[in-house]
Amino acid sequence: MSHETTDLEYLFQNPKLHLDERVWDLVSRLTLEEKIESMLQYQPAIERLGVPAYKHGTEAAHGIAWLGEATSFPQPVGLACTWDTELMRQVGSIISDEARVYYRRDPALNGLTLWAPTVDMERDPRWGRNEEAYGEDPYLTGELTKELVKGIQGDHPVYLKAVATLKHFLGNNNEVDRGSDSSSIDPRNLREYYLKAFEKPFTEGKAQSMMTSYNLINGTPATLYHGVNDIVRHEWGMDGFVVSDAGDVMGIVKDHQYYDSHTPGVAESIRAGIDSITDDADLSKQAIRDALAQGTLQETDLDQALFHTFRVRFRLGEFDPATDNPYALIGEEALMTEQARELSLRAAREQIVLLKNERSLLPLDPVGCGKVAVIGALGNEVYRDWYSGTLPYFVTPLEAIRAKLVTKDAQERVIYRDAKDRVTFAAAADGAKLTVDSFGDMRLSHDAEPTVLTVNDWGYGSVTLTDERLGTYVTSDEETLRVTAEEAYGWYVKEVFGLTPVEKGEHLWTTWNGKPVITGPEGSLKVAEAASSVPNAVGDNGTKASTALEQVDAAFRVETVSDGLVEAIATAQAADTVIVFVGNHPLINGKEENDRPGLELAASQQRLIEEVYRVNPNTIVVLTGSYPFAIPWVQEHIPAIVYTSHAGQEHGTAVADVLFGDYAPAGRLNMTWYQAEDQLGDIKDYDIIRGGRTYQYFEGEPLYVFGHGLTYSPFEYSHLRTDVQAPDPNDTSVPEGRDNSFDALDATDTLKVWVDVTNRGTAAGEEVVQLYVRPGASRVKRALKTLCGFQRIRLEPGETRTISFTMRVKDWAIWDVTRDCYCVEAGEYTLLAGASSADIRLEHPVSVRGEVIPPRQVGQRIRAENFDDCSHVLLDESKEQKEACVRLRSPQCPGWLAFYGVELGTACVIELQCRVSGNSHDAAIELRLDTPDSEAAARINVGHTGGAQAWMTLSEALGPVSGSRDVYLWLSGEVRLSYFTLSACATGDSSLQA
């Protein structure tokens, strides 16, 4: 029986049919060439079917970006410091409202599939994209991004307001070499940490899209990673579509050099789960055609991918009458509303973290604070990052502070100094002075007065130069310099320069990409063609710079007209209260494609703080940053420190509200702040367990702990209890319906926890109540503690509220590498309630009737990646297996794998069988028992097997051995181990025990 009606030409146009039936009908009507064309980010119109053009991918990290003016919210690193799930849902809703506005303006270019949120785990604060994500804890990240997803996608049972695209899957936490590096992640790190952050946004938030990452995962390009289908789709049930990151499918050849041509990479990407390719359209389409012709890709593979992308488009209401879709009529009235402005301010306030407040210096009394000096360039700026939108307006901290302190007779009480140097430039060779005309053209002249330029030193050899008369930045292209840029902004920030001192007071002036600025004909300035002799911007000495000067015959004398530090000191000395603003520019010294060169503040900013404090100890530091900083001197000496991200349009208002007590801060840090970079390991080491990373495993003394944040009212915690105890008969907060007589939990149980919190202050305030769980004895190294619940609450003075948490005991599971499954270990666990991961106020033990992980058995195939411990090894790809193999970090440095508690039974001869590949004459595997330094019990000389992916099984006998033993496998040379087996050959036969 036909479903078609007289009013509809095709089945897919009938909204009364089941969604999947409609989608398959549309896909079935596409020609092969139309299917190929539709596999790209820009899906073309198919006019014969009435299918409009559509673009996947609108940037929306903290507001709609790149389309025009839109409401701006704090950077995600700031949003994460709110610890406010309700706020996140509302932010998501505003973002998708405004996406709908732009979609109605141009549906073909302004799509509703939004590339946000960034869910990557921030295990290292040096990551250049730290500003884009939500912190180092997967529970916090999962809860916040889950709610953002819900806000973006809406709550209609049929239609989506917009679509959230989670990025970047997986293990993408370094920018240097991101397109060629492999992130080595063993199963425990993978399952307990990196995947956990993504799980809830999919399983509970129902995110409809995901973007893969640039890196390899254990040697496999992320676009080919089996986890896209096996985990995201099959385990978590994601029923939307997967998109590749820009240029990444072609990067399989260009960056990873994984294949010699694009065809196999494109074919495998589609089969591995990539539904939409964000890449060179012509290359991608030709590769698909070639793969179809070769038989490595089937038309049904395209059908499945297009089913995923078009299914999402159907749910956005694109093919239905507007009257059916409650989101279709969202129009201009939803753009930059008063409600959105208020929410932006709320978010900017909530994300501010009070790091220190000695002698209750904050909040400032508007009357008693006296004359206020605002010092530092960031005091009168609001910067946007690469994924920010166009701000409709912005309020700087200086403007907001002045508004707080204007008296009735309008007498100004605020003095501002940006602490920047004003300088002039002159050619060292002939003394010609640099001038800038009204059009921003730069020339060297002996006759004209030199132009004064303002220098903003961002540290690590990066400065920006501005002409205050024109209000513009010096910028460069490949040949010339001009003073025409409105801001320092772009994929390549060409407003960044280097000024490297050399002998005789001269400077080497270099552009954003390290090329020297030189004098040209008739007083012009030119950019040298090569940068091969230019010193590195970070810390090279003058000798190298001098060599560069000789090669290009260029040097400049930089004369100081006014010393910004001297002016700042004088201003601070004359003030009653000083507020110093320091921090980063979000596009300099740390951004996409650039990891941070260090954790410290710019040296000039550090000196500014120290010198100002020296003359005025009544100093407050406001740190505006996209990431954590190492500021031990500031923490030790400065009485009050406030942290904020680059918080968008209401940045200044929020900061001033906190400083003067119109809003009591309650933000909490989403990452550990370290004392110094030497507390961190290699940025490319993704093993947080053995590397001691994040608050879960770090055993050193941090500068500020995860979850840290102060406020203006003291909060008291009391009466932590659970529903596994017999309740106090006078306590009515524990509900009925549970047998409370027993004192242990099963792994399948749900646990209710209550804690009372009281505001002991004289003003209303907010508190972030944090609940952690600390495991007891375990078979493996466990986290010191793990976040398992949090709530941001507001209490009036003297108010007490009972805060409740509901948690699943199964969420305390570890990944059991002996059986490839999650396991809740039996034993004692301790619940910890407090105001941060270190400020624990109450503890409560609970018992769990879980499992005891069994020992490994003789005859069991043991995958190499399932080691219990290791040294000097990495995980890599085994093309014959979905699992990873193990190889050495360096073939010149042997390493080992440990497998604890292998039950070998009674005394017998054991055969070691290894699935291996070898690519050097010294490739070998040794087995040792009990300790890594014991005598070798067996050795397999692997040698050359024909290449890294030429696998064979080799064996060697050892024995007699018995009992439960720890097994160590030593690797040497260019050897790879996929799996091994220990099998009993015989028992009790002395002839076999030679």
CSV table of C-alpha atoms in Angstrom, one decimal, residues 76-438:
chain,number,residue,atom,x,y,z
A,76,PRO,CA,34.6,27.6,27.7
A,77,VAL,CA,37.5,27.5,30.1
A,78,GLY,CA,35.6,30.2,32.0
A,79,LEU,CA,32.2,28.6,31.6
A,80,ALA,CA,33.7,25.5,33.2
A,81,CYS,CA,34.7,27.5,36.2
A,82,THR,CA,31.0,28.3,36.9
A,83,TRP,CA,30.3,24.7,37.8
A,84,ASP,CA,26.7,25.6,36.9
A,85,THR,CA,24.8,23.0,34.9
A,86,GLU,CA,21.6,25.1,34.7
A,87,LEU,CA,23.6,28.0,33.3
A,88,MET,CA,25.1,25.8,30.7
A,89,ARG,CA,21.7,24.7,29.4
A,90,GLN,CA,20.6,28.3,29.2
A,91,VAL,CA,23.7,29.4,27.4
A,92,GLY,CA,23.2,26.5,24.9
A,93,SER,CA,19.7,27.6,24.3
A,94,ILE,CA,20.7,31.2,23.5
A,95,ILE,CA,23.4,30.0,21.1
A,96,SER,CA,20.9,27.9,19.2
A,97,ASP,CA,18.3,30.7,19.2
A,98,GLU,CA,20.8,32.9,17.5
A,99,ALA,CA,21.9,30.1,15.2
A,100,ARG,CA,18.3,29.9,14.0
A,101,VAL,CA,18.3,33.7,13.3
A,102,TYR,CA,21.3,33.4,11.0
A,103,TYR,CA,20.0,30.2,9.4
A,104,ARG,CA,16.8,32.0,8.4
A,105,ARG,CA,19.0,34.7,6.8
A,106,ASP,CA,20.9,32.3,4.7
A,107,PRO,CA,20.1,28.5,5.1
A,108,ALA,CA,22.7,27.4,2.5
A,109,LEU,CA,25.6,29.0,4.4
A,110,ASN,CA,24.6,29.4,8.0
A,111,GLY,CA,23.9,25.8,9.0
A,112,LEU,CA,22.4,24.6,12.2
A,113,THR,CA,25.0,21.9,12.9
A,114,LEU,CA,27.1,23.8,15.4
A,115,TRP,CA,30.8,22.8,16.1
A,116,ALA,CA,30.6,22.9,19.9
A,117,PRO,CA,31.3,22.0,22.6
A,118,THR,CA,35.0,21.0,22.8
A,119,VAL,CA,35.1,18.0,25.1
A,120,ASP,CA,38.8,17.1,24.9
A,121,MET,CA,40.3,16.4,28.3
A,122,GLU,CA,42.7,19.1,29.4
A,123,ARG,CA,45.3,17.0,31.2
A,124,ASP,CA,48.1,19.6,30.4
A,125,PRO,CA,47.7,23.4,30.9
A,126,ARG,CA,50.2,24.1,28.2
A,127,TRP,CA,47.8,22.9,25.5
A,128,GLY,CA,47.3,25.8,23.1
A,129,ARG,CA,43.5,25.2,22.9
A,130,ASN,CA,43.0,25.2,26.6
A,131,GLU,CA,40.5,28.1,26.3
A,132,GLU,CA,38.1,25.9,24.2
A,133,ALA,CA,37.5,23.0,26.6
A,134,TYR,CA,36.1,22.4,30.1
A,135,GLY,CA,38.9,21.2,32.2
A,136,GLU,CA,40.9,18.2,33.5
A,137,ASP,CA,38.0,16.2,35.1
A,138,PRO,CA,35.8,14.0,32.9
A,139,TYR,CA,32.9,14.1,35.3
A,140,LEU,CA,32.8,17.9,35.4
A,141,THR,CA,33.3,18.1,31.6
A,142,GLY,CA,30.6,15.5,31.0
A,143,GLU,CA,28.0,17.2,33.2
A,144,LEU,CA,28.6,20.7,31.8
A,145,THR,CA,28.8,19.8,28.2
A,146,LYS,CA,25.8,17.4,28.5
A,147,GLU,CA,23.7,20.4,29.6
A,148,LEU,CA,25.1,22.7,26.9
A,149,VAL,CA,24.1,20.0,24.4
A,150,LYS,CA,20.6,19.9,25.7
A,151,GLY,CA,20.3,23.6,25.5
A,152,ILE,CA,21.6,23.7,22.0
A,153,GLN,CA,19.4,20.9,20.7
A,154,GLY,CA,16.2,21.8,22.6
A,155,ASP,CA,13.7,19.6,24.3
A,156,HIS,CA,11.2,18.8,21.5
A,157,PRO,CA,10.6,15.1,21.1
A,158,VAL,CA,10.8,15.3,17.3
A,159,TYR,CA,12.6,18.4,16.2
A,160,LEU,CA,16.1,19.8,17.0
A,161,LYS,CA,16.6,23.5,17.5
A,162,ALA,CA,20.2,23.0,16.4
A,163,VAL,CA,22.8,20.2,16.6
A,164,ALA,CA,25.8,20.0,18.9
A,165,THR,CA,29.0,18.6,17.4
A,166,LEU,CA,31.3,17.2,20.1
A,167,LYS,CA,35.0,17.6,19.4
A,168,HIS,CA,37.6,16.3,19.1
A,169,PHE,CA,37.5,12.5,19.3
A,170,LEU,CA,40.0,11.5,20.7
A,171,GLY,CA,43.2,12.3,22.6
A,172,ASN,CA,43.7,15.7,21.1
A,173,ASN,CA,45.6,17.7,23.7
A,174,ASN,CA,48.8,19.1,22.0
A,175,GLU,CA,49.0,21.4,19.1
A,176,VAL,CA,52.6,21.0,18.0
A,177,ASP,CA,52.7,18.2,15.5
A,178,ARG,CA,49.0,17.4,16.1
A,179,GLY,CA,48.6,16.4,12.5
A,180,SER,CA,51.3,13.8,12.6
A,181,ASP,CA,51.6,12.8,16.3
A,182,SER,CA,50.1,9.6,17.8
A,183,SER,CA,48.5,9.8,21.2
A,184,SER,CA,49.5,6.7,23.1
A,185,ILE,CA,46.5,5.8,25.4
A,186,ASP,CA,46.2,2.4,27.1
A,187,PRO,CA,42.9,0.9,28.0
A,188,ARG,CA,42.6,2.2,31.5
A,189,ASN,CA,43.4,5.8,30.6
A,190,LEU,CA,41.1,5.4,27.6
A,191,ARG,CA,38.1,4.0,29.5
A,192,GLU,CA,38.4,5.8,32.8
A,193,TYR,CA,39.5,9.2,31.5
A,194,TYR,CA,39.4,10.2,27.9
A,195,LEU,CA,36.2,8.4,26.9
A,196,LYS,CA,34.4,9.3,30.1
A,197,ALA,CA,34.1,13.0,29.2
A,198,PHE,CA,32.4,12.1,25.9
A,199,GLU,CA,30.0,9.5,27.2
A,200,LYS,CA,27.4,11.6,29.0
A,201,PRO,CA,27.0,14.2,26.3
A,202,PHE,CA,26.0,11.3,24.0
A,203,THR,CA,24.2,8.9,26.3
A,204,GLU,CA,22.3,11.6,28.4
A,205,GLY,CA,22.7,14.7,26.3
A,206,LYS,CA,21.9,12.9,23.1
A,207,ALA,CA,24.4,14.9,21.0
A,208,GLN,CA,23.7,14.4,17.4
A,209,SER,CA,27.1,14.9,15.9
A,210,MET,CA,30.8,14.5,16.6
A,211,MET,CA,34.1,15.6,15.1
A,212,THR,CA,37.2,13.5,14.9
A,213,SER,CA,40.6,14.8,15.8
A,214,TYR,CA,43.8,15.4,13.8
A,215,ASN,CA,46.1,13.1,15.7
A,216,LEU,CA,46.6,9.4,15.5
A,217,ILE,CA,45.3,7.2,18.3
A,218,ASN,CA,47.7,4.5,19.1
A,219,GLY,CA,49.1,4.7,15.6
A,220,THR,CA,45.7,4.9,13.8
A,221,PRO,CA,44.5,8.1,12.3
A,222,ALA,CA,41.5,9.3,14.3
A,223,THR,CA,39.3,9.2,11.2
A,224,LEU,CA,40.0,5.5,10.9
A,225,TYR,CA,39.7,4.7,14.6
A,226,HIS,CA,37.5,1.7,15.4
A,227,GLY,CA,36.0,3.5,18.4
A,228,VAL,CA,33.9,5.8,16.3
A,229,ASN,CA,31.7,2.9,15.3
A,230,ASP,CA,32.3,0.4,18.1
A,231,ILE,CA,32.1,2.8,21.0
A,232,VAL,CA,30.3,6.0,20.0
A,233,ARG,CA,27.6,4.4,17.8
A,234,HIS,CA,27.3,0.9,19.2
A,235,GLU,CA,28.0,1.3,22.9
A,236,TRP,CA,26.7,4.7,23.4
A,237,GLY,CA,23.9,4.7,20.8
A,238,MET,CA,24.8,7.9,19.0
A,239,ASP,CA,22.3,8.1,16.1
A,240,GLY,CA,23.6,11.3,14.4
A,241,PHE,CA,26.5,11.9,12.1
A,242,VAL,CA,30.3,12.1,12.4
A,243,VAL,CA,32.3,14.9,10.6
A,244,SER,CA,36.1,15.0,10.1
A,245,ASP,CA,38.1,18.0,11.2
A,246,ALA,CA,39.1,20.5,8.5
A,247,GLY,CA,41.7,19.0,6.1
A,248,ASP,CA,42.1,15.8,8.2
A,249,VAL,CA,41.0,13.2,5.7
A,250,MET,CA,43.6,14.4,3.2
A,251,GLY,CA,45.9,14.7,6.2
A,252,ILE,CA,46.1,10.9,6.2
A,253,VAL,CA,48.5,11.3,3.3
A,254,LYS,CA,49.8,14.9,3.7
A,255,ASP,CA,50.5,14.9,7.5
A,256,HIS,CA,50.4,11.3,8.7
A,257,GLN,CA,51.9,9.8,5.5
A,258,TYR,CA,49.9,6.8,6.4
A,259,TYR,CA,49.0,6.1,2.7
A,260,ASP,CA,50.6,7.2,-0.5
A,261,SER,CA,47.4,8.3,-2.1
A,262,HIS,CA,44.1,9.7,-0.9
A,263,THR,CA,41.9,6.9,-2.2
A,264,PRO,CA,42.4,4.3,0.6
A,265,GLY,CA,42.3,6.9,3.4
A,266,VAL,CA,39.0,8.3,2.1
A,267,ALA,CA,37.5,4.9,1.7
A,268,GLU,CA,38.6,3.6,5.1
A,269,SER,CA,37.4,6.9,6.8
A,270,ILE,CA,33.9,6.4,5.4
A,271,ARG,CA,33.8,2.8,6.4
A,272,ALA,CA,35.1,3.7,9.9
A,273,GLY,CA,32.3,6.1,10.5
A,274,ILE,CA,33.0,9.5,8.8
A,275,ASP,CA,29.8,10.7,7.3
A,276,SER,CA,30.8,14.2,6.3
A,277,ILE,CA,34.2,15.2,5.0
A,278,THR,CA,35.5,18.6,5.7
A,279,ASP,CA,38.3,18.8,3.2
A,280,ASP,CA,39.3,19.6,-0.3
A,281,ALA,CA,36.1,18.9,-2.3
A,282,ASP,CA,37.7,17.9,-5.6
A,283,LEU,CA,40.3,15.6,-4.1
A,284,SER,CA,37.8,14.0,-1.8
A,285,LYS,CA,35.2,13.4,-4.5
A,286,GLN,CA,37.7,12.0,-6.9
A,287,ALA,CA,39.0,9.7,-4.1
A,288,ILE,CA,35.5,8.4,-3.5
A,289,ARG,CA,35.0,7.8,-7.2
A,290,ASP,CA,38.3,5.9,-7.4
A,291,ALA,CA,37.5,3.8,-4.3
A,292,LEU,CA,34.1,2.9,-5.8
A,293,ALA,CA,35.8,1.9,-9.0
A,294,GLN,CA,38.4,-0.2,-7.2
A,295,GLY,CA,35.7,-1.9,-5.0
A,296,THR,CA,37.3,-0.7,-1.7
A,297,LEU,CA,34.1,1.4,-1.1
A,298,GLN,CA,30.6,0.4,-1.9
A,299,GLU,CA,27.6,2.5,-2.7
A,300,THR,CA,25.9,1.1,0.4
A,301,ASP,CA,28.7,2.7,2.4
A,302,LEU,CA,27.8,6.1,1.0
A,303,ASP,CA,24.1,5.3,1.7
A,304,GLN,CA,24.8,4.7,5.3
A,305,ALA,CA,26.8,7.9,5.8
A,306,LEU,CA,24.2,9.9,4.0
A,307,PHE,CA,21.4,8.3,6.1
A,308,HIS,CA,23.2,9.7,9.1
A,309,THR,CA,23.6,13.3,7.8
A,310,PHE,CA,20.2,13.6,6.2
A,311,ARG,CA,18.5,12.1,9.3
A,312,VAL,CA,19.9,15.0,11.3
A,313,ARG,CA,18.7,17.5,8.6
A,314,PHE,CA,15.2,16.0,8.8
A,315,ARG,CA,15.2,16.4,12.6
A,316,LEU,CA,16.1,20.0,12.1
A,317,GLY,CA,12.7,20.4,10.3
A,318,GLU,CA,14.2,21.2,7.0
A,319,PHE,CA,11.8,19.0,5.0
A,320,ASP,CA,8.7,19.7,7.0
A,321,PRO,CA,6.2,22.6,7.1
A,322,ALA,CA,7.3,25.4,9.4
A,323,THR,CA,4.0,25.1,11.3
A,324,ASP,CA,5.1,21.6,12.5
A,325,ASN,CA,8.4,22.8,13.9
A,326,PRO,CA,8.4,25.0,16.9
A,327,TYR,CA,11.9,26.3,16.1
A,328,ALA,CA,11.3,27.2,12.5
A,329,LEU,CA,9.8,30.6,13.2
A,330,ILE,CA,12.6,31.8,15.5
A,331,GLY,CA,13.5,35.1,13.9
A,332,GLU,CA,15.4,38.4,14.3
A,333,GLU,CA,13.7,39.1,17.6
A,334,ALA,CA,15.8,36.3,19.1
A,335,LEU,CA,19.1,37.9,18.3
A,336,MET,CA,21.0,39.6,21.1
A,337,THR,CA,18.0,40.0,23.4
A,338,GLU,CA,17.9,41.6,26.8
A,339,GLN,CA,17.6,38.1,28.2
A,340,ALA,CA,20.7,37.0,26.4
A,341,ARG,CA,22.6,40.1,27.6
A,342,GLU,CA,21.6,39.3,31.2
A,343,LEU,CA,22.7,35.7,30.8
A,344,SER,CA,26.1,36.8,29.4
A,345,LEU,CA,26.6,39.0,32.5
A,346,ARG,CA,25.5,36.1,34.8
A,347,ALA,CA,28.0,33.8,33.1
A,348,ALA,CA,30.8,36.3,33.3
A,349,ARG,CA,30.1,36.8,37.0
A,350,GLU,CA,29.8,33.2,37.8
A,351,GLN,CA,33.0,32.2,36.2
A,352,ILE,CA,35.2,34.5,38.2
A,353,VAL,CA,37.4,32.7,40.7
A,354,LEU,CA,38.7,34.4,43.9
A,355,LEU,CA,42.1,32.7,44.3
A,356,LYS,CA,43.2,34.6,47.4
A,357,ASN,CA,41.7,37.2,49.8
A,358,GLU,CA,44.1,37.9,52.6
A,359,ARG,CA,42.8,40.2,55.4
A,360,SER,CA,39.5,40.4,53.5
A,361,LEU,CA,40.9,43.0,51.2
A,362,LEU,CA,38.0,42.2,48.9
A,363,PRO,CA,35.3,43.3,48.4
A,364,LEU,CA,36.4,46.9,48.1
A,365,ASP,CA,34.4,49.6,49.9
A,366,PRO,CA,33.5,52.2,47.2
A,367,VAL,CA,33.9,54.9,49.8
A,368,GLY,CA,36.7,53.5,51.9
A,369,CYS,CA,39.0,52.3,49.1
A,370,GLY,CA,40.1,55.9,48.4
A,371,LYS,CA,42.0,56.8,45.3
A,372,VAL,CA,42.2,53.8,43.0
A,373,ALA,CA,45.0,53.1,40.5
A,374,VAL,CA,44.0,50.7,37.6
A,375,ILE,CA,47.3,49.5,36.1
A,376,GLY,CA,48.0,47.2,33.1
A,377,ALA,CA,46.9,46.9,29.5
A,378,LEU,CA,44.3,44.3,30.3
A,379,GLY,CA,42.5,46.8,32.5
A,380,ASN,CA,41.1,48.6,29.5
A,381,GLU,CA,40.7,45.8,27.0
A,382,VAL,CA,38.3,43.1,26.1
A,383,TYR,CA,39.9,40.6,23.7
A,384,ARG,CA,38.2,37.9,21.7
A,385,ASP,CA,39.7,34.5,20.7
A,386,TRP,CA,39.7,32.7,17.4
A,387,TYR,CA,36.3,31.2,18.0
A,388,SER,CA,34.7,34.3,19.4
A,389,GLY,CA,31.9,35.9,17.6
A,390,THR,CA,31.7,39.6,16.7
A,391,LEU,CA,31.0,41.3,20.0
A,392,PRO,CA,27.9,43.6,19.8
A,393,TYR,CA,29.5,45.8,22.5
A,394,PHE,CA,31.9,45.3,25.3
A,395,VAL,CA,32.6,46.9,28.7
A,396,THR,CA,36.2,47.1,29.9
A,397,PRO,CA,37.1,46.7,33.6
A,398,LEU,CA,38.3,50.3,33.6
A,399,GLU,CA,35.0,51.6,32.4
A,400,ALA,CA,33.1,49.5,34.9
A,401,ILE,CA,35.4,50.5,37.8
A,402,ARG,CA,35.0,54.1,37.0
A,403,ALA,CA,31.3,53.7,36.9
A,404,LYS,CA,31.4,52.4,40.5
A,405,LEU,CA,33.5,55.2,41.8
A,406,VAL,CA,32.1,58.4,40.2
A,407,THR,CA,30.9,60.5,43.1
A,408,LYS,CA,27.8,62.7,43.1
A,409,ASP,CA,29.8,65.7,42.1
A,410,ALA,CA,31.4,63.7,39.3
A,411,GLN,CA,34.9,63.9,40.7
A,412,GLU,CA,37.1,61.2,39.2
A,413,ARG,CA,38.7,58.9,41.6
A,414,VAL,CA,40.3,56.4,39.2
A,415,ILE,CA,43.7,56.8,37.6
A,416,TYR,CA,44.6,54.5,34.8
A,417,ARG,CA,48.1,53.5,33.5
A,418,ASP,CA,48.5,50.8,30.9
A,419,ALA,CA,52.2,50.3,31.9
A,420,LYS,CA,53.2,50.2,28.2
A,421,ASP,CA,56.4,51.7,26.9
A,422,ARG,CA,56.1,54.4,24.2
A,423,VAL,CA,59.0,54.2,21.8
A,424,THR,CA,60.4,55.5,18.5
A,425,PHE,CA,62.3,53.4,15.9
A,426,ALA,CA,65.3,54.5,13.9
A,427,ALA,CA,67.4,52.7,11.4
A,428,ALA,CA,70.7,51.8,13.0
A,429,ALA,CA,72.7,52.3,9.8
A,430,ASP,CA,71.9,55.9,9.1
A,431,GLY,CA,69.6,57.1,12.0
A,432,ALA,CA,66.5,57.6,9.7
A,433,LYS,CA,63.5,57.8,12.0
A,434,LEU,CA,60.3,55.7,11.5
A,435,THR,CA,57.2,57.8,10.7
A,436,VAL,CA,53.6,56.8,10.1
A,437,ASP,CA,51.2,58.9,8.0
A,438,SER,CA,47.5,59.2,8.4
